[in-house]
Coordinates of C-alpha atoms in Angstrom, one line a residue:
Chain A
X901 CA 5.2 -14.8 34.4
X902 CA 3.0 -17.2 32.8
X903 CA -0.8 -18.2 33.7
X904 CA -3.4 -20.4 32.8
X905 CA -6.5 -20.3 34.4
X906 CA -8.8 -22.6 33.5
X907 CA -8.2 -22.7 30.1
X908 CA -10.1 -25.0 27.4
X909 CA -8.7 -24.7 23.7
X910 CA -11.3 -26.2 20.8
X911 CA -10.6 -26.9 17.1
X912 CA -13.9 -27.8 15.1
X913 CA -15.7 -28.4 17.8
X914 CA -12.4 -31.2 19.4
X915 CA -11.7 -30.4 22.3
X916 CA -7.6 -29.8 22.8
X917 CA -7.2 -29.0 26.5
X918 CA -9.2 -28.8 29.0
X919 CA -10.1 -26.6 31.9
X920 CA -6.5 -26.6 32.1
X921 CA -4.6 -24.3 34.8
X922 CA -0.8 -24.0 35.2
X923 CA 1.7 -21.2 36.3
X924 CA 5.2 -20.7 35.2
X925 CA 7.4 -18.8 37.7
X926 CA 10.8 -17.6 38.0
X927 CA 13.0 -20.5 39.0
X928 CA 10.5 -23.6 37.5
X929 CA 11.2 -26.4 35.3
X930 CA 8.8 -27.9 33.7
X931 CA 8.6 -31.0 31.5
X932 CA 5.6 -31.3 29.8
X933 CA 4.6 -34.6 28.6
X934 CA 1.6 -36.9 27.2
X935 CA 1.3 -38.9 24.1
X936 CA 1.1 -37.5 20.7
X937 CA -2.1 -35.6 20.3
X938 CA -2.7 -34.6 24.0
X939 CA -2.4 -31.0 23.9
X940 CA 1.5 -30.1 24.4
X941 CA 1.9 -28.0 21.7
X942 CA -1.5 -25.9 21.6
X943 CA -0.4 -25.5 25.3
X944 CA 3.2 -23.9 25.1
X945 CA 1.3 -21.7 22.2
X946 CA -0.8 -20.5 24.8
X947 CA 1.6 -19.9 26.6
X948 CA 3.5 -18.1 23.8
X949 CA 0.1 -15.6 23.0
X950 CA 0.4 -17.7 19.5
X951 CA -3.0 -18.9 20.7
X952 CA -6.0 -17.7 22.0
X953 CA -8.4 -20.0 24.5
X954 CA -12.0 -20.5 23.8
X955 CA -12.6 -20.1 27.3
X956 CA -10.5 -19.5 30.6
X957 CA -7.8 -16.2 30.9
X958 CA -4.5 -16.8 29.7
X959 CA -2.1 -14.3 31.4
X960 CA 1.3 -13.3 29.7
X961 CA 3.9 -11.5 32.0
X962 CA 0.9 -10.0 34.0
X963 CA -1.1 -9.2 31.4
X964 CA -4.4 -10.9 30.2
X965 CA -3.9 -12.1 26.9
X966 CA -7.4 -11.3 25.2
X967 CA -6.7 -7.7 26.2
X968 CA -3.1 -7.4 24.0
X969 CA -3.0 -6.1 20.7
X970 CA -0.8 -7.8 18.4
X971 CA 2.4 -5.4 19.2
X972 CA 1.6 -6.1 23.0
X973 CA 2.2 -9.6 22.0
X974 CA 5.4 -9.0 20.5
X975 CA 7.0 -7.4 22.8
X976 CA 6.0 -10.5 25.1
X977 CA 7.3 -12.8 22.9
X978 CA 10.3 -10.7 22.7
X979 CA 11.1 -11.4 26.4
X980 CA 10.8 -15.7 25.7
X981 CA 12.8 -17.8 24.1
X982 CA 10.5 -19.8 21.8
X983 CA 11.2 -23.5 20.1
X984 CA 8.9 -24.8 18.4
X985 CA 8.7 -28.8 17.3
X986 CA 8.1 -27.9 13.6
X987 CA 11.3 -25.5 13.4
X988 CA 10.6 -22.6 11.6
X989 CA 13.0 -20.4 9.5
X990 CA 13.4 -18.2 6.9
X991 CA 14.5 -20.8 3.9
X992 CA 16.1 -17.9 1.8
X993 CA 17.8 -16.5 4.2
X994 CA 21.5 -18.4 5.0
X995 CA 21.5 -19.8 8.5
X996 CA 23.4 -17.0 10.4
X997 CA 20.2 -14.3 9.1
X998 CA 17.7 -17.0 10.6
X999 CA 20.0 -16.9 13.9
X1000 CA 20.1 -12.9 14.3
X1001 CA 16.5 -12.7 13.6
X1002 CA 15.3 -11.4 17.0
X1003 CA 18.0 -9.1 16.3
X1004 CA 16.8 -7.9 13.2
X1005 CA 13.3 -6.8 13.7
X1006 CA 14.5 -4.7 16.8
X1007 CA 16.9 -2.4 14.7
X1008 CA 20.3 -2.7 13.3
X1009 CA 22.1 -5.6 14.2
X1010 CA 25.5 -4.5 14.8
X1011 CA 28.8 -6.8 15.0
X1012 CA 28.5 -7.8 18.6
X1013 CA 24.9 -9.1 18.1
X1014 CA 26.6 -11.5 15.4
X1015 CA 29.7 -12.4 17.3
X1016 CA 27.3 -14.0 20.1
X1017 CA 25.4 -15.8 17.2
X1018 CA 28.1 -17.0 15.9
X1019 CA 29.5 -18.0 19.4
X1020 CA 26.3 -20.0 19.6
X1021 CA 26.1 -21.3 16.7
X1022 CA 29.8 -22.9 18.0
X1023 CA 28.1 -24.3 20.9
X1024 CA 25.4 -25.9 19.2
X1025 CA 27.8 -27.3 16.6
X1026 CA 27.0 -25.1 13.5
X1027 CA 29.9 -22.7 13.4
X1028 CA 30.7 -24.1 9.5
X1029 CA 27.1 -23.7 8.4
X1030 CA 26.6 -20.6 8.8
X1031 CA 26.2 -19.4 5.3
X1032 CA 23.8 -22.5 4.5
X1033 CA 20.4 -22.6 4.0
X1034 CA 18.1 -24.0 6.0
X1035 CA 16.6 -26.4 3.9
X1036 CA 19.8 -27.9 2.8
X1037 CA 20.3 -28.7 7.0
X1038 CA 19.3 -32.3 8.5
X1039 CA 16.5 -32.4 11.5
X1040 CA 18.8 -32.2 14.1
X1041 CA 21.1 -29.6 13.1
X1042 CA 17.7 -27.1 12.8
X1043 CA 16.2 -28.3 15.9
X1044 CA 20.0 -26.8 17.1
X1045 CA 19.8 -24.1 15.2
X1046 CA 16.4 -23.0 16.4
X1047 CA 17.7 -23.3 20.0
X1048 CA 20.6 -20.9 19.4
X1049 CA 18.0 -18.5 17.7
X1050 CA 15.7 -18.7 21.4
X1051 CA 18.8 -18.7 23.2
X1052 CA 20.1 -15.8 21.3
X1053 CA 18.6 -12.8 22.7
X1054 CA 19.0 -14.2 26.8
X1055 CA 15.2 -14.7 27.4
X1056 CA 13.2 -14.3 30.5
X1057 CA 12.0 -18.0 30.0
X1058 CA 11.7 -20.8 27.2
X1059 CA 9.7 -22.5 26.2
X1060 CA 10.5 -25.5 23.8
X1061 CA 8.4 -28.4 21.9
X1062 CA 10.6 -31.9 21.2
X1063 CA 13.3 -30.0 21.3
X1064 CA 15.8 -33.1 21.3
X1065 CA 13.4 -35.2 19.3
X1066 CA 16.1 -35.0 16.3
X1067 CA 19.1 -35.2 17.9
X1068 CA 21.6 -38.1 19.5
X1069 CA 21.5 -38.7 23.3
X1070 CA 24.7 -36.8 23.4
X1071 CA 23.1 -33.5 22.1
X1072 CA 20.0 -34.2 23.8
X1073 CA 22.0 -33.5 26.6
X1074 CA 24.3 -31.1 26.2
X1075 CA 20.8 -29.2 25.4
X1076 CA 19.7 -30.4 28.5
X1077 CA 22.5 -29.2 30.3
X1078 CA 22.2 -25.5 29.0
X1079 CA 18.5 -25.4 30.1
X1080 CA 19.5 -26.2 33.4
X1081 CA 22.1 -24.0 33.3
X1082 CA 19.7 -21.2 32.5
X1083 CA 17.6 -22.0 34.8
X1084 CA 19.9 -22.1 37.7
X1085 CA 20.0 -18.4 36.4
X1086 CA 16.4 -18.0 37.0
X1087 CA 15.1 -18.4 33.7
X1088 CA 11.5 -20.8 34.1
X1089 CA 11.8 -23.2 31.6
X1090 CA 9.0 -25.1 30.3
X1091 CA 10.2 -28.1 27.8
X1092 CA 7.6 -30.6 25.8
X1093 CA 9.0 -33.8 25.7
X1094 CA 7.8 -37.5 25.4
X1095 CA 11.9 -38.9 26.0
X1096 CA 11.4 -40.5 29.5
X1097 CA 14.8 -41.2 29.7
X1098 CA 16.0 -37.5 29.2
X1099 CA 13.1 -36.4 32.1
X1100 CA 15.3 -39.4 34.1
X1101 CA 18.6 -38.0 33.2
X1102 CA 17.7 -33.8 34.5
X1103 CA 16.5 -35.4 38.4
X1104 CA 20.1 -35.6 39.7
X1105 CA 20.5 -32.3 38.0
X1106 CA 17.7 -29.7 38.4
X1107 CA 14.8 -29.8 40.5
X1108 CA 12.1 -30.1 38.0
X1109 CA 8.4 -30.8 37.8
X1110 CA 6.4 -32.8 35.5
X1111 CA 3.4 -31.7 33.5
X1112 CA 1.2 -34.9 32.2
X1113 CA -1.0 -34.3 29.7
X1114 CA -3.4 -37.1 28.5
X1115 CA -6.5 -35.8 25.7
X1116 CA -6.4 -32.4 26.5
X1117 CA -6.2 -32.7 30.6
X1118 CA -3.3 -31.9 33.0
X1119 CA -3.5 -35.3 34.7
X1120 CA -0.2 -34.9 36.8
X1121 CA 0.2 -30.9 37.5
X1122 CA 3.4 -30.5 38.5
X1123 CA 4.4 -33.0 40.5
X1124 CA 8.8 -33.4 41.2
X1125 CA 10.5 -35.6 39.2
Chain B
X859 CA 5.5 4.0 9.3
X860 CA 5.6 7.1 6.8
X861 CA 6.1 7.1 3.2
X862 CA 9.5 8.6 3.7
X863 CA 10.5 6.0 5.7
X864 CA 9.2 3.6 3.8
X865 CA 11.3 5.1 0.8
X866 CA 14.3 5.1 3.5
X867 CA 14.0 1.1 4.1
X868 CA 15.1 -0.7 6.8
X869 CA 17.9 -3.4 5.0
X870 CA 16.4 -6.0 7.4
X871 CA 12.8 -6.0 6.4
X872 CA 13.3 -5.7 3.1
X873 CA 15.2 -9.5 3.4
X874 CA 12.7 -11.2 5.0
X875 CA 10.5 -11.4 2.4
X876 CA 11.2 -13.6 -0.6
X877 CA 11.9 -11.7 -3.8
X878 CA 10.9 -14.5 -5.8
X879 CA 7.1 -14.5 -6.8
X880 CA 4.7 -13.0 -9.5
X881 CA 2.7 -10.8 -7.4
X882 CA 5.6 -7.6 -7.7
X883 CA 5.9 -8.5 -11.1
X884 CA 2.0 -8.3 -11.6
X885 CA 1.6 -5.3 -9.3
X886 CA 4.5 -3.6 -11.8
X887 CA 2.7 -4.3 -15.1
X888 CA -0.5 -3.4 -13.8
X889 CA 0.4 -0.1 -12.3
X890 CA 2.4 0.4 -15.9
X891 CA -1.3 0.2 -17.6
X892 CA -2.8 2.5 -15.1
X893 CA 0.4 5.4 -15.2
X894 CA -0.2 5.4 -19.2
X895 CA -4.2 5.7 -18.9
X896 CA -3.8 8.3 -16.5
X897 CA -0.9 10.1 -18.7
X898 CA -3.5 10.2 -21.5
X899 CA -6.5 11.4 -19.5
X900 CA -4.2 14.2 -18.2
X901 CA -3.3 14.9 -22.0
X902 CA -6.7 14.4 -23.2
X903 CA -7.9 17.2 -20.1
X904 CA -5.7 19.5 -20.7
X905 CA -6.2 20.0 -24.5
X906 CA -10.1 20.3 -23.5
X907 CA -9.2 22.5 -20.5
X908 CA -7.1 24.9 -23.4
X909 CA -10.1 24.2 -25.9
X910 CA -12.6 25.8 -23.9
X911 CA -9.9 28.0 -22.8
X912 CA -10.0 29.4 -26.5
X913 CA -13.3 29.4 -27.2
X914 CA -14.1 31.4 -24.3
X915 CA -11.2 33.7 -25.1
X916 CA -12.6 34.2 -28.5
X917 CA -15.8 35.0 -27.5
X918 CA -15.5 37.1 -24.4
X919 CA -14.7 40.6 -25.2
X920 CA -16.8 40.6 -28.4
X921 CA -20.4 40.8 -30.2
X922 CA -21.4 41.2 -33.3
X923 CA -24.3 43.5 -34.8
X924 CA -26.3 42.2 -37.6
X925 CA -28.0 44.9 -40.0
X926 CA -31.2 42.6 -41.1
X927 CA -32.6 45.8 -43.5
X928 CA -31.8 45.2 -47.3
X929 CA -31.6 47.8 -50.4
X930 CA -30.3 51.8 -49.6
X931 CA -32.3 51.4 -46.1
X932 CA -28.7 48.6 -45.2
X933 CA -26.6 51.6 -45.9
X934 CA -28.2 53.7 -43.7
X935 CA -29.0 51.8 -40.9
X936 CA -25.4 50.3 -41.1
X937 CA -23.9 53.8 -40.9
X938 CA -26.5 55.0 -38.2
X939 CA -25.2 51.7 -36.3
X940 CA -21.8 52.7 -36.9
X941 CA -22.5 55.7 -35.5
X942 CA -23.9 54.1 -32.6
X943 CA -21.1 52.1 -32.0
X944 CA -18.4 54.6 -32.2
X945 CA -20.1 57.0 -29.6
X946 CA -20.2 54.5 -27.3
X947 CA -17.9 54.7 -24.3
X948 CA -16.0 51.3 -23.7
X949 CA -15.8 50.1 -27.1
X950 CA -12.6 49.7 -28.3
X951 CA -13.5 49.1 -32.4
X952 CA -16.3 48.5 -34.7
X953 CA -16.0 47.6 -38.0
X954 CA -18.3 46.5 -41.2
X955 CA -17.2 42.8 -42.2
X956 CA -16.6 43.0 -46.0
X957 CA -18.3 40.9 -48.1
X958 CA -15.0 38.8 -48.5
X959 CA -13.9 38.1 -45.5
X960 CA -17.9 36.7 -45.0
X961 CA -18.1 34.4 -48.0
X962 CA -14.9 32.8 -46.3
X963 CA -16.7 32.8 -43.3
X964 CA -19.3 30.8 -44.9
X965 CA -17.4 28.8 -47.5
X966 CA -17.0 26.0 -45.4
X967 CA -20.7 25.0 -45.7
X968 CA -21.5 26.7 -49.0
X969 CA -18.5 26.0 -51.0
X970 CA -16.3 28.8 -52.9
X971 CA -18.7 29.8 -55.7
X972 CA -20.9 31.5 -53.3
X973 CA -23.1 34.6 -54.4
X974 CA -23.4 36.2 -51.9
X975 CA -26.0 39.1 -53.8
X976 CA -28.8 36.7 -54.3
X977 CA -28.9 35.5 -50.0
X978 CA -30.7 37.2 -47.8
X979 CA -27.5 37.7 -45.4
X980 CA -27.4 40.5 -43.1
X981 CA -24.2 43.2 -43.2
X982 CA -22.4 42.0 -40.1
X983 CA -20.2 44.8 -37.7
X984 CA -17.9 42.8 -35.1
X985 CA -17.5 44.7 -32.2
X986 CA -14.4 44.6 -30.0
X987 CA -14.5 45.8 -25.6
X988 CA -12.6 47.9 -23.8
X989 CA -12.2 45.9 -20.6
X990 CA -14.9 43.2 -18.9
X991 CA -17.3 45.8 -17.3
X992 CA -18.6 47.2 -20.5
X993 CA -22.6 47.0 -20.7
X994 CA -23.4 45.3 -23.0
X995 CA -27.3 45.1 -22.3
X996 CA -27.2 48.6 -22.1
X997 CA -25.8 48.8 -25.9
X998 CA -28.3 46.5 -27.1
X999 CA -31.3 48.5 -26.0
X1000 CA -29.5 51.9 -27.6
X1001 CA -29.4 49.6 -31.0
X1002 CA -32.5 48.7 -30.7
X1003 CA -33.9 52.3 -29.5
X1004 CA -32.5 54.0 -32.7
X1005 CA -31.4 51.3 -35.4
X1006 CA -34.5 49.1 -35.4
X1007 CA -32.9 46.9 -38.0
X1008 CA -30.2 46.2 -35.5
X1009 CA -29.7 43.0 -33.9
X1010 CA -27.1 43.1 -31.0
X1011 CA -25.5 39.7 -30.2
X1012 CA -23.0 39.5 -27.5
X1013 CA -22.5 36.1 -27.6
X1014 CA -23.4 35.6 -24.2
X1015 CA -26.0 32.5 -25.2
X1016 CA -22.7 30.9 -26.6
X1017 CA -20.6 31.2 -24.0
X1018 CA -22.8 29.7 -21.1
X1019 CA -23.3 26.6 -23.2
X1020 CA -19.7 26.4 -23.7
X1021 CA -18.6 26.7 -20.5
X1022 CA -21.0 23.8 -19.3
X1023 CA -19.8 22.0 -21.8
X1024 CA -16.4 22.6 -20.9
X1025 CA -16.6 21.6 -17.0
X1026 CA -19.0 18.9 -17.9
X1027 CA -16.1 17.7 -19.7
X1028 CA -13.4 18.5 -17.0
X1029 CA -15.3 16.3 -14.6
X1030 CA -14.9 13.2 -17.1
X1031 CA -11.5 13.6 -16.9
X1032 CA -11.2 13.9 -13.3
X1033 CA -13.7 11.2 -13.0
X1034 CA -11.6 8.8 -15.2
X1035 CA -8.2 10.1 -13.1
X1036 CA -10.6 8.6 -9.9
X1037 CA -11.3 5.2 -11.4
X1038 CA -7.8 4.8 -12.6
X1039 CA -6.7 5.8 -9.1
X1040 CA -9.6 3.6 -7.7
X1041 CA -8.5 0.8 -9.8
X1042 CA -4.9 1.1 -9.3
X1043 CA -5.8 0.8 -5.5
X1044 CA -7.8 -2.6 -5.9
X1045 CA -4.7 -4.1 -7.8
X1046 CA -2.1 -3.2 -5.3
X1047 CA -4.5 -4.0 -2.3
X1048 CA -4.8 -7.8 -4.0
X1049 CA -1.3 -7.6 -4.7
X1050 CA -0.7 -7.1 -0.7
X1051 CA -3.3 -9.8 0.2
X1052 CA -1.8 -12.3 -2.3
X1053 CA 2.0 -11.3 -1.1
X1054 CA 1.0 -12.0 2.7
X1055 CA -1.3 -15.2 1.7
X1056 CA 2.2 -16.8 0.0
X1057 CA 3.8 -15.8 2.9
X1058 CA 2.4 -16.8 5.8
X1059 CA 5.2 -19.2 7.0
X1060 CA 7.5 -16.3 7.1
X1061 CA 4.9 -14.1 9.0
X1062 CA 4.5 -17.3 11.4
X1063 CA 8.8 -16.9 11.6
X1064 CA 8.5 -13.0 12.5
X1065 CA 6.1 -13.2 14.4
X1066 CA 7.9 -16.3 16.5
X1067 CA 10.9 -13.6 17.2
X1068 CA 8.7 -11.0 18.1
X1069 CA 8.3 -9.0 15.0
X1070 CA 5.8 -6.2 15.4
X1071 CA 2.9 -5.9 12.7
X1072 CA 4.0 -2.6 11.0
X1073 CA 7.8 -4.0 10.7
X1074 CA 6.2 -7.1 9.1
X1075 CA 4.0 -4.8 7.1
X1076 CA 7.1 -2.5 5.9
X1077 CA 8.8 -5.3 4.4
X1078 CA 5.8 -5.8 1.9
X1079 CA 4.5 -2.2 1.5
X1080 CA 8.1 -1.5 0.5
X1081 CA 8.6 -3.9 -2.5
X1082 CA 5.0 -3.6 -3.9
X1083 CA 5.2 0.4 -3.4
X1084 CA 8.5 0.4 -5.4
X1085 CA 7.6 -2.0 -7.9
X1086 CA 4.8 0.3 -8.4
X1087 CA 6.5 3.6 -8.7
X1088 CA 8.7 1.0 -11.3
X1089 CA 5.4 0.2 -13.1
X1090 CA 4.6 4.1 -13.3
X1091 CA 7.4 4.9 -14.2
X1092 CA 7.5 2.9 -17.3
X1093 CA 3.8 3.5 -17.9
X1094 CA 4.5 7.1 -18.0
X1095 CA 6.8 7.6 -20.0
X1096 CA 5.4 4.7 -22.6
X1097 CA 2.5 7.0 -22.9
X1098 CA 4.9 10.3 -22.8
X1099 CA 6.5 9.1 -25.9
X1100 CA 3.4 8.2 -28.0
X1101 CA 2.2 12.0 -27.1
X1102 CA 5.5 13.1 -28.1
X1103 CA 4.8 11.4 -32.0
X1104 CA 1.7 13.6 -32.0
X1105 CA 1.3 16.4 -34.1
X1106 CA 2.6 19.4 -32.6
X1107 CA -0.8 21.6 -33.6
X1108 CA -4.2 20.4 -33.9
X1109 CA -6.7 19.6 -36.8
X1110 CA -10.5 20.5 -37.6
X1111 CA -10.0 24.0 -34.9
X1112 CA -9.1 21.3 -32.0
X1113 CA -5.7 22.2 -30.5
X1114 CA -3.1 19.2 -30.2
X1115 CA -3.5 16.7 -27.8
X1116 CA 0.6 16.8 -27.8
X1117 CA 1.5 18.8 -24.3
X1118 CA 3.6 21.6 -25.1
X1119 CA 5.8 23.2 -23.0
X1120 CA 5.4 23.3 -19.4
X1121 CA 2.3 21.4 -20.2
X1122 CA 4.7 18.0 -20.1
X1123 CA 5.7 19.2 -16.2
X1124 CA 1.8 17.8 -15.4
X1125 CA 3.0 14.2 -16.3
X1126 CA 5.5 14.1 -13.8
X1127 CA 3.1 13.4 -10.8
X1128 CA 2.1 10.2 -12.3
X1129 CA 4.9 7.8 -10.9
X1130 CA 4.6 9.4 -7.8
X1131 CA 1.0 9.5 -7.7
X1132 CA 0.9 6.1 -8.4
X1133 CA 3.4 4.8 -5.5
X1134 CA 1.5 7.0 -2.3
X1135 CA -2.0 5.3 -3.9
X1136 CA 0.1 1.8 -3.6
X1137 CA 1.9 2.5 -0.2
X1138 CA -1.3 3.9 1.2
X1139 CA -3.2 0.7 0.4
X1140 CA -0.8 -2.1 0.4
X1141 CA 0.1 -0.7 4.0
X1142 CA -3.6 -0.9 5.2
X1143 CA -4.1 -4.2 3.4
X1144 CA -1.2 -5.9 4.9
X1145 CA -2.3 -4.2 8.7
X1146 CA -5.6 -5.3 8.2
X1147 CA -4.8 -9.0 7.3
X1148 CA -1.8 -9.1 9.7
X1149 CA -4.7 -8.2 12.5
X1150 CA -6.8 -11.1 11.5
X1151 CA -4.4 -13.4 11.6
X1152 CA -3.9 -15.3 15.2

């Protein structure tokens, strides 16, 4: 689904991974880890077409990356389930738009579509905010809220950066719980995470695989928990 | 993404983008000041458009004979002309002006008290056609042939001037319609560029769920394109009403730069002119920088 083939990333000349190669396949789970600064997040936005290596092929659903044009990409995109560590939303727009946006730039979105947001908003514990904004919401309750939106639309994987890194151990793992759950389903999950004790708690659970990342190269590729 | 659908909107794009911001605003008043220079240009083209119109009107059709002889020889020649004139197939009259009605022809450089006896003026005959294929060249040699003292003017070396002139002038107009358009163009296309620069975290957003390029376009094309046509609108009909506190009929021979008519119908473009020049560019703006960006 995913593949990175010796891929090296550079900003100004700094180096952010490199000669990095990883595949993510239906079934995996993947923790990605490393201290802060070692690459996890340039390298789920490779993996996400968000970012384009300076050398290497980075290949999205079979496709080489460097040959998509940008609505190539989105269509990609539209088939993962993206979480991002910085979570991004629409500030104007009251929480329940933000949720049904992958909705909304496909076409109408008709009652069902917000039904099953608003059944995951429920889940993630947001069912009274729907009508706030999201800039009135704490850390943890967008980090939540930016899982129901990846969630929303039943990807073909997900990826996810510190996607517990605002919330309590109990809603670390009820995330960690679903993620399992969907990938029991098939769905490859790859998650950035420095929470040892969260990569701990999913080995009686799911057989995953651990990504270490340490400035810039994969120095544990995918080894079992 | 066509105009028409643009005009249609899609509820969800049109959302996405914040409607706080100066750039619609901006885009609004400066289209406004574009719609009411072109509404002028327009005016100001169309009363030189019926100007030349006029003149040419006035002078095709006609020419005038001038009996240069003085003393008993004027008579005669003038009658011999007449003469001429009236046994000429194609012409449909030929009179003698009378001295009157040429001292008010030349009163407005002379003055009223003009005596006409002591001026060397020639007896003028204005000559009326039958039609545009009469020959005129072939008149002037028969004047010349047996009234020597007869000068035949057909107005022809007035015309051609005119007529230059006139398109020369027609051109200007169409040239400042062009620069307006051209200018109205750059101001939208900033307007795009300075919309999608302030919004790049929501592009980053719709981009994350998969939004394609031309739906993230269409939600900025949209609001600029209609604050545009909002902008013309106002522009328009700002200028409309200043034409409309013009004299009705013109001064010094001009005619009044006050549409009359129908004439108002070629105002009506404007707003709508002025939105397809700020859809067309906003959309490529917004494409263009949407493609550059990662």
């Amino acid at each position: 689904m995913i593949d990175l083939s010796q891929v090296t990333v550079a900003f100004g000349g700094r180096v952010v991974l490199d000669d990095v190669t990883f595949s993510l396949q239906p079934g995996d789970f993947f923790f990605l880890t490393g201290p802060s600064g070692a690459g996890k997040t340039t390298l789920l936005r490779l993996c996400s077409g968000a970012q384009a290596p300076a050398r290497g092929e980075v290949r999205l659903f079979g496709r080489p990356l460097a040959e998509m044009s940008s609505d190539t990409r989105a269509s990609a995109r539209r088939r993962m389930g993206i979480v991002y560590q910085d979570t991004q939303f629409l500030d104007h727009l009251p929480l329940e738009e933000n949720i049904v946006l992958p909705f909304t730039v496909r076409g109408p979105v008709d009652p069902e579509m917000r039904a099953q947001a608003a059944d995951l908003m429920a889940w993630v514990g947001l069912g009274e905010h729907r009508t706030a904004l999201p800039p009135t919401l704490s850390g943890g309750e967008r980090q939540r809220a930016a899982l129901a939106r990846a969630l929303l639309t039943a990807p073909e994987l997900v990826l996810a950066d510190e996607p517990t890194g605002n919330l309590d151990w109990e809603m670390s793992l009820k995330l960690l719980t679903l993620l399992i759950e969907l990938n029991r389903l098939g769905t490859p999950v790859l998650m950035a995470t420095h929470d040892l004790a969260l990569i701990r708690a999913a080995k009686p659970l799911v057989n995953a695989r651990v990504l270490r990342l340490k400035d810039g190269k994969l120095t544990q590729a995918g080894a079992a928990l | 993404m066509s105009v028409f659908d643009m005009l249609r909107g899609d509820p969800g794009a049109s959302r996405v983008v914040p409607s706080s911001g100066t750039t619609p605003r901006l885009v609004a008043l400066g289209t406004a000041s574009m719609a009411f220079l072109a509404v002028f240009a327009i005016a100001l083209a169309a009363m030189l458009f019926h100007l030349g119109a006029t003149w040419r009107a006035e002078l095709a059709g006609t020419a005038t004979v001038r009996i240069t002889s003085s003393g008993e020889a004027r008579d005669a020649d003038t009658e011999a002309a007449m003469q001429v004139l009236q046994t000429t197939p194609g012409i449909a009259t030929a009179r003698v002006i009378p001295e009157l009605e040429q001292q008010a022809l030349l009163e407005p450089w002379f003055g009223k008290d003009l005596p006409l006896d002591s001026l060397p003026l020639p007896r003028l005959i204005e000559v009326t056609f039958e039609g545009e294929s009469f020959d005129a060249k072939a008149l002037g040699l028969r004047l010349a042939g047996e009234v020597p003292s007869a000068r035949f003017d057909d107005h022809d070396r007035w015309r051609g001037p005119l007529a230059r002139a006139q398109a020369r002038m027609s051109w200007l107009a169409v040239a400042a319609l062009g620069l307006i358009a051209a200018t109205l163009a750059a101001v939208t296309a900033l307007a795009a560029r300075a919309a999608l620069s302030a919004n790049s975290q929501v592009i980053d957003v719709l981009r994350l769920v998969g939004a394609r390029d031309t739906w993230i376009a269409r939600a900025f094309v949209r609001r600029i394109t209609l604050r545009a046509f909002l902008g013309a609108c106002i522009g328009t009909l700002a200028a409309a009403a200043i034409l409309a506190a013009f004299p009705a009929t013109g001064a010094a021979g001009l005619p009044a730069l006050r549409p009359s008519g129908a004439s108002w119908a070629l105002l009506a473009p404007v707003p709508l002119l002025a939105a397809l020049v700020a859809w067309a560019t906003t959309r490529r703006s917004a494409l263009r920088m949407l493609k550059g960006r990662p």
